[in-house]
Amino acid sequence: MTVIGYMKRSALEGVLGDISDKLEVIAPLPSGDKGAVELRRFEKGAQVSIGPVKPMLPLKTIFLPPVEQIFRFSKSENETTVTASTPITRDRVVFGALGCDIAALALIDEVFLREPVDEAYRERRTRTTIVALACEGQGPECFCASVGIDPVRPGGADVVMIPVKDGFIVETITKKGEQLGTMLQGALRDPTGPQKKTARSFTSTSRSDVDLSAPAGGWSAVWESEAWEDASARCIGCGICTVVCPTCHCFDVHDERHGNGGERFRKWDSCMAVNFTMMAHGENPRPQHRARVRQRYMHKLVYFPENHGAVACVGCGRCAVACPNRTGIGEVADRMREREEDSNE
Amino acid sequence: MNELMMIPLIARIRSIREVTFDTLMFEVAIEKDGKEVPFSYLPGQFAELSVFGVGESPISITSTCTRPGLVEFAVREVGLVTEAMHNMRPGDNMGIRGPLGNGFPVDEMKGKDILFIAGGIGLAPLRGLINYVLDNRSDFGAVDIIYGARAPNLLCFDWEFDTWKAAPDTRVHLTIDAPAAGWNGSVGFVPAIVKELALPPGNRLAVACGPPIMIKYVLEDLAAAGYRDEDVITTLEMKMKCGVGKCGRCNIGAKYICVDGPVFRLSELKTIPSEY
Ligand SMILES: Cc1cc2nc3c(=O)[nH]c(=O)nc-3n(C[C@H](O)[C@H](O)[C@H](O)COP(=O)(O)OP(=O)(O)OC[C@H]3O[C@@H](n4cnc5c(N)ncnc54)[C@H](O)[C@@H]3O)c2cc1C
Ligand code: SF4
């Protein structure tokens, strides 16, 4: 049964502490002393940073960790034993997830849950309950509303918490959410009329005027666009945009040997790195910086939509904030279409 | 599906055969939980082979599924993983994930004459297909094999040539780049031989595998000779890590070489950017 109730902000840490006896709890916690926030395991006594600061790294880190062991192996005379690693040991709940980050998971699902299914990712996904925090917009960089995301009640959330005076209205949405709802019951009160009203009228400042659409004609219409020239001229190739992006999911695979055994692990990789596609015999299909910049934007704006029916951008704006020259995907998309209009004249 | 998705089975090396000075062929038996298990695949598919503790590489299956039993891989030493493979001995364990990739469209190839064109180690994926065709000889029309390498001792799988020549309605045209002592076959690059032979398209499919520069000229020559794009088949090589469409590095346009390829018709290649 759907649970709706009012929870006091001051009760939150206590509630999370109680839940952490049963589930692993992940929440936005302070990172350093400069006001930054990161999603990590909540331990009793910690202070949650629920508020107007986006975690530096997106929610994907909880499902595709930056470095992840795939298996361990051990060798004897003529035998090798391979033991798949255990992705997680407990069911989990993530509190305070933002709509953009949650929407990105649905895009990553398209890749990691199709055959052959990535079992480690699936296990993390199915064993994690997602509690969204309705987002009022976290600054001028936010444009999730432009890509069809509801920042207040985002699709993919199991429970939504909507900030009201001194607390939240908590609404369970899915079956998983209802199960969590039973653990929250004790801290919930019947909402008052004004509280309900505030929750209903909660709105976000997320921009809805960013246009990421690609022109008709697919990749060939924009292949020679000057957008790539412009964006690559400013880009220093640091790749921070791919690190902070909630939808980027490329990885590299490495082995390590320890004595008679060892491990294989995967780690995030970036299409902005020159050796990303460099082959053993020295050939590289994308040797130029411009070709790599084009690949990054084309993947988001053209190739992913062609394969999965949606742009691979959720409008969180982290790339533009993190980029040393503040390049935002919206301007690149504008420039990309501009070129096409020019050549149509 | 775990053996496709990142967790390998064991490929136990039964024998190793020298193919050329830098290429070895490994015959392996596939084992799961200590027991030998069957491994079925199509010509043109590949597997991710690994040396535990060193890494993983995509390698074409060069044996043919019409001869069940051991699975064969020809590996050229070019870097870390392939070097470690070259240091292995019979009895040693590799890891294996596969079969991966689409493979050649063998059913659609039935009833056709086939022109195989290969250069260097490019014969590795084609060898499995050639043996598949010859093992099902009556399903296919005339077979011509053009194969070239820089020098006679760089021709791969030379032990196959006499058997192929002896098969019904099958011709083998070997060529090397420059004259060499004791060589009395053709001399010249593969594209030149393709032109010289001038086999008309008609009911013929061309299947080409080799270094990018060879492929480039061969495709041009075939087009000039009137081959339709649908009747020209080739394979693409891109750096890859997972082999199952997730690690994100082997795409050309919206196609992932590991799952949508590595085999493509020229008509499909014309729909993606020419980054390869
Ligand atoms: C579909 C396919 C089939 C192939 N079939 C064969 C074959 O039958 N025989 C053969 O000798 N070679 C084949 N190759 C090429 C072979 O995969 C590379 O030569 C090999 O991965 C190089 O690995 P390395 O560790 O020795 O080199 P390093 O330079 O140390 O490479 C490091 C890693 O990068 C990746 N990598 C580097 N180059 C390539 C490449 N060209 N293609 C794909 N991944 C690469 C691999 O994961 C490799 O382990 C094939 C490649 C593809 C894509
Ligand atoms: S963050 Fe900016 S400078 Fe760095 S790779 Fe991305 S676009 Fe280039």
PDB file of C-alpha atoms in Angstrom, chain B residues 133-276:
ATOM      1  CA  VAL B 133      32.298 -24.138 -47.233  1.00  0.00           C
ATOM      2  CA  LEU B 134      34.476 -27.039 -48.359  1.00  0.00           C
ATOM      3  CA  ASP B 135      32.942 -29.342 -45.711  1.00  0.00           C
ATOM      4  CA  ASN B 136      29.511 -28.461 -47.133  1.00  0.00           C
ATOM      5  CA  ARG B 137      30.830 -28.389 -50.682  1.00  0.00           C
ATOM      6  CA  SER B 138      27.543 -29.108 -52.488  1.00  0.00           C
ATOM      7  CA  ASP B 139      25.822 -26.117 -50.804  1.00  0.00           C
ATOM      8  CA  PHE B 140      28.095 -23.608 -52.533  1.00  0.00           C
ATOM      9  CA  GLY B 141      29.182 -22.790 -56.112  1.00  0.00           C
ATOM     10  CA  ALA B 142      32.686 -22.176 -57.441  1.00  0.00           C
ATOM     11  CA  VAL B 143      35.335 -21.269 -54.862  1.00  0.00           C
ATOM     12  CA  ASP B 144      38.356 -19.059 -55.530  1.00  0.00           C
ATOM     13  CA  ILE B 145      40.835 -18.161 -52.830  1.00  0.00           C
ATOM     14  CA  ILE B 146      43.246 -15.275 -53.339  1.00  0.00           C
ATOM     15  CA  TYR B 147      45.767 -15.131 -50.541  1.00  0.00           C
ATOM     16  CA  GLY B 148      48.882 -13.053 -50.193  1.00  0.00           C
ATOM     17  CA  ALA B 149      51.632 -12.215 -47.740  1.00  0.00           C
ATOM     18  CA  ARG B 150      54.822 -10.189 -47.858  1.00  0.00           C
ATOM     19  CA  ALA B 151      57.053 -13.259 -48.286  1.00  0.00           C
ATOM     20  CA  PRO B 152      56.574 -17.035 -48.693  1.00  0.00           C
ATOM     21  CA  ASN B 153      57.404 -17.752 -45.040  1.00  0.00           C
ATOM     22  CA  LEU B 154      54.674 -15.298 -43.937  1.00  0.00           C
ATOM     23  CA  LEU B 155      51.856 -17.212 -45.612  1.00  0.00           C
ATOM     24  CA  CYS B 156      49.708 -18.537 -42.766  1.00  0.00           C
ATOM     25  CA  PHE B 157      48.226 -22.055 -42.638  1.00  0.00           C
ATOM     26  CA  ASP B 158      50.331 -23.291 -45.582  1.00  0.00           C
ATOM     27  CA  TRP B 159      49.456 -26.873 -44.631  1.00  0.00           C
ATOM     28  CA  GLU B 160      45.898 -26.216 -45.870  1.00  0.00           C
ATOM     29  CA  PHE B 161      46.721 -25.140 -49.418  1.00  0.00           C
ATOM     30  CA  ASP B 162      47.046 -28.598 -51.029  1.00  0.00           C
ATOM     31  CA  THR B 163      43.793 -29.805 -49.472  1.00  0.00           C
ATOM     32  CA  TRP B 164      41.983 -26.682 -50.666  1.00  0.00           C
ATOM     33  CA  LYS B 165      43.416 -27.030 -54.209  1.00  0.00           C
ATOM     34  CA  ALA B 166      42.250 -30.645 -54.324  1.00  0.00           C
ATOM     35  CA  ALA B 167      38.632 -29.781 -53.418  1.00  0.00           C
ATOM     36  CA  PRO B 168      36.122 -29.819 -56.295  1.00  0.00           C
ATOM     37  CA  ASP B 169      35.759 -26.594 -58.294  1.00  0.00           C
ATOM     38  CA  THR B 170      38.174 -24.785 -55.981  1.00  0.00           C
ATOM     39  CA  ARG B 171      41.201 -22.706 -56.979  1.00  0.00           C
ATOM     40  CA  VAL B 172      43.881 -21.208 -54.750  1.00  0.00           C
ATOM     41  CA  HIS B 173      45.829 -18.182 -55.989  1.00  0.00           C
ATOM     42  CA  LEU B 174      48.822 -17.425 -53.789  1.00  0.00           C
ATOM     43  CA  THR B 175      50.887 -14.291 -54.081  1.00  0.00           C
ATOM     44  CA  ILE B 176      53.801 -12.600 -52.336  1.00  0.00           C
ATOM     45  CA  ASP B 177      54.732  -8.921 -52.447  1.00  0.00           C
ATOM     46  CA  ALA B 178      58.215  -9.248 -53.990  1.00  0.00           C
ATOM     47  CA  PRO B 179      60.157 -11.994 -55.803  1.00  0.00           C
ATOM     48  CA  ALA B 180      61.834 -14.512 -53.476  1.00  0.00           C
ATOM     49  CA  ALA B 181      64.195 -17.406 -54.064  1.00  0.00           C
ATOM     50  CA  GLY B 182      62.359 -20.694 -54.580  1.00  0.00           C
ATOM     51  CA  TRP B 183      58.952 -19.026 -55.110  1.00  0.00           C
ATOM     52  CA  ASN B 184      57.278 -19.781 -58.395  1.00  0.00           C
ATOM     53  CA  GLY B 185      53.765 -18.549 -57.657  1.00  0.00           C
ATOM     54  CA  SER B 186      52.445 -15.037 -58.409  1.00  0.00           C
ATOM     55  CA  VAL B 187      54.268 -11.934 -57.311  1.00  0.00           C
ATOM     56  CA  GLY B 188      52.295  -8.778 -56.567  1.00  0.00           C
ATOM     57  CA  PHE B 189      49.936  -7.248 -54.011  1.00  0.00           C
ATOM     58  CA  VAL B 190      46.594  -8.907 -53.353  1.00  0.00           C
ATOM     59  CA  PRO B 191      44.526  -6.142 -55.050  1.00  0.00           C
ATOM     60  CA  ALA B 192      46.621  -6.542 -58.223  1.00  0.00           C
ATOM     61  CA  ILE B 193      45.820 -10.270 -58.309  1.00  0.00           C
ATOM     62  CA  VAL B 194      42.129  -9.534 -57.743  1.00  0.00           C
ATOM     63  CA  LYS B 195      42.230  -7.251 -60.795  1.00  0.00           C
ATOM     64  CA  GLU B 196      44.257  -9.671 -62.875  1.00  0.00           C
ATOM     65  CA  LEU B 197      41.942 -12.612 -62.196  1.00  0.00           C
ATOM     66  CA  ALA B 198      38.949 -10.388 -62.936  1.00  0.00           C
ATOM     67  CA  LEU B 199      36.340 -12.856 -61.723  1.00  0.00           C
ATOM     68  CA  PRO B 200      32.990 -11.392 -62.797  1.00  0.00           C
ATOM     69  CA  PRO B 201      30.360 -10.718 -60.105  1.00  0.00           C
ATOM     70  CA  GLY B 202      27.426 -12.724 -61.510  1.00  0.00           C
ATOM     71  CA  ASN B 203      26.285 -15.051 -58.727  1.00  0.00           C
ATOM     72  CA  ARG B 204      29.476 -14.405 -56.780  1.00  0.00           C
ATOM     73  CA  LEU B 205      30.067 -13.067 -53.268  1.00  0.00           C
ATOM     74  CA  ALA B 206      33.435 -11.633 -52.320  1.00  0.00           C
ATOM     75  CA  VAL B 207      34.675 -12.075 -48.746  1.00  0.00           C
ATOM     76  CA  ALA B 208      37.755 -10.024 -47.905  1.00  0.00           C
ATOM     77  CA  CYS B 209      39.899  -9.969 -44.742  1.00  0.00           C
ATOM     78  CA  GLY B 210      43.250  -8.345 -44.265  1.00  0.00           C
ATOM     79  CA  PRO B 211      45.137  -5.184 -43.411  1.00  0.00           C
ATOM     80  CA  PRO B 212      43.081  -1.973 -43.837  1.00  0.00           C
ATOM     81  CA  ILE B 213      45.157  -0.730 -46.768  1.00  0.00           C
ATOM     82  CA  MET B 214      44.627  -3.979 -48.678  1.00  0.00           C
ATOM     83  CA  ILE B 215      40.903  -3.917 -47.930  1.00  0.00           C
ATOM     84  CA  LYS B 216      40.649  -0.332 -49.137  1.00  0.00           C
ATOM     85  CA  TYR B 217      42.056  -1.164 -52.588  1.00  0.00           C
ATOM     86  CA  VAL B 218      40.240  -4.488 -52.847  1.00  0.00           C
ATOM     87  CA  LEU B 219      36.879  -2.835 -52.152  1.00  0.00           C
ATOM     88  CA  GLU B 220      37.556  -0.206 -54.809  1.00  0.00           C
ATOM     89  CA  ASP B 221      38.541  -2.844 -57.353  1.00  0.00           C
ATOM     90  CA  LEU B 222      35.503  -4.999 -56.629  1.00  0.00           C
ATOM     91  CA  ALA B 223      33.219  -1.995 -57.043  1.00  0.00           C
ATOM     92  CA  ALA B 224      34.912  -1.166 -60.338  1.00  0.00           C
ATOM     93  CA  ALA B 225      34.411  -4.777 -61.441  1.00  0.00           C
ATOM     94  CA  GLY B 226      30.676  -4.386 -60.820  1.00  0.00           C
ATOM     95  CA  TYR B 227      30.227  -6.149 -57.477  1.00  0.00           C
ATOM     96  CA  ARG B 228      27.179  -4.862 -55.620  1.00  0.00           C
ATOM     97  CA  ASP B 229      27.775  -3.571 -52.073  1.00  0.00           C
ATOM     98  CA  GLU B 230      25.509  -6.312 -50.654  1.00  0.00           C
ATOM     99  CA  ASP B 231      27.728  -8.952 -52.240  1.00  0.00           C
ATOM    100  CA  VAL B 232      30.945  -7.783 -50.646  1.00  0.00           C
ATOM    101  CA  ILE B 233      31.608  -8.970 -47.105  1.00  0.00           C
ATOM    102  CA  THR B 234      34.470  -7.934 -44.863  1.00  0.00           C
ATOM    103  CA  THR B 235      35.461  -7.808 -41.194  1.00  0.00           C
ATOM    104  CA  LEU B 236      36.425  -4.815 -39.064  1.00  0.00           C
ATOM    105  CA  GLU B 237      38.943  -4.702 -36.262  1.00  0.00           C
ATOM    106  CA  MET B 238      38.633  -2.265 -33.374  1.00  0.00           C
ATOM    107  CA  LYS B 239      40.170  -2.163 -29.949  1.00  0.00           C
ATOM    108  CA  MET B 240      37.788  -3.833 -27.530  1.00  0.00           C
ATOM    109  CA  LYS B 241      37.718  -4.894 -23.917  1.00  0.00           C
ATOM    110  CA  CYS B 242      34.425  -6.586 -23.065  1.00  0.00           C
ATOM    111  CA  GLY B 243      33.415  -8.015 -26.458  1.00  0.00           C
ATOM    112  CA  VAL B 244      29.728  -7.774 -25.487  1.00  0.00           C
ATOM    113  CA  GLY B 245      28.765  -4.190 -26.296  1.00  0.00           C
ATOM    114  CA  LYS B 246      29.266  -2.563 -22.894  1.00  0.00           C
ATOM    115  CA  CYS B 247      32.799  -1.201 -22.486  1.00  0.00           C
ATOM    116  CA  GLY B 248      32.041   1.395 -25.152  1.00  0.00           C
ATOM    117  CA  ARG B 249      35.208   1.552 -27.203  1.00  0.00           C
ATOM    118  CA  CYS B 250      34.646  -0.429 -30.408  1.00  0.00           C
ATOM    119  CA  ASN B 251      31.834   1.624 -31.914  1.00  0.00           C
ATOM    120  CA  ILE B 252      31.959   3.166 -35.346  1.00  0.00           C
ATOM    121  CA  GLY B 253      28.937   5.413 -35.477  1.00  0.00           C
ATOM    122  CA  ALA B 254      26.027   3.595 -33.856  1.00  0.00           C
ATOM    123  CA  LYS B 255      27.469   0.118 -34.593  1.00  0.00           C
ATOM    124  CA  TYR B 256      29.503  -1.867 -32.094  1.00  0.00           C
ATOM    125  CA  ILE B 257      32.078  -4.023 -33.863  1.00  0.00           C
ATOM    126  CA  CYS B 258      31.921  -6.676 -31.104  1.00  0.00           C
ATOM    127  CA  VAL B 259      28.177  -7.367 -31.323  1.00  0.00           C
ATOM    128  CA  ASP B 260      26.967  -5.876 -34.614  1.00  0.00           C
ATOM    129  CA  GLY B 261      30.166  -7.191 -36.304  1.00  0.00           C
ATOM    130  CA  PRO B 262      32.945  -8.021 -36.801  1.00  0.00           C
ATOM    131  CA  VAL B 263      31.438  -9.187 -40.117  1.00  0.00           C
ATOM    132  CA  PHE B 264      29.771  -6.510 -42.256  1.00  0.00           C
ATOM    133  CA  ARG B 265      28.506  -6.243 -45.782  1.00  0.00           C
ATOM    134  CA  LEU B 266      29.865  -3.256 -47.653  1.00  0.00           C
ATOM    135  CA  SER B 267      26.278  -2.000 -47.950  1.00  0.00           C
ATOM    136  CA  GLU B 268      26.140  -1.782 -44.125  1.00  0.00           C
ATOM    137  CA  LEU B 269      29.535  -0.100 -43.884  1.00  0.00           C
ATOM    138  CA  LYS B 270      28.256   2.626 -46.159  1.00  0.00           C
ATOM    139  CA  THR B 271      25.685   3.540 -43.505  1.00  0.00           C
ATOM    140  CA  ILE B 272      28.307   4.304 -40.826  1.00  0.00           C
ATOM    141  CA  PRO B 273      31.084   6.905 -40.677  1.00  0.00           C
ATOM    142  CA  SER B 274      34.324   5.746 -42.343  1.00  0.00           C
ATOM    143  CA  GLU B 275      36.471   6.021 -39.208  1.00  0.00           C
ATOM    144  CA  TYR B 276      37.868   2.468 -39.560  1.00  0.00           C
TER     145      TYR B 276
END
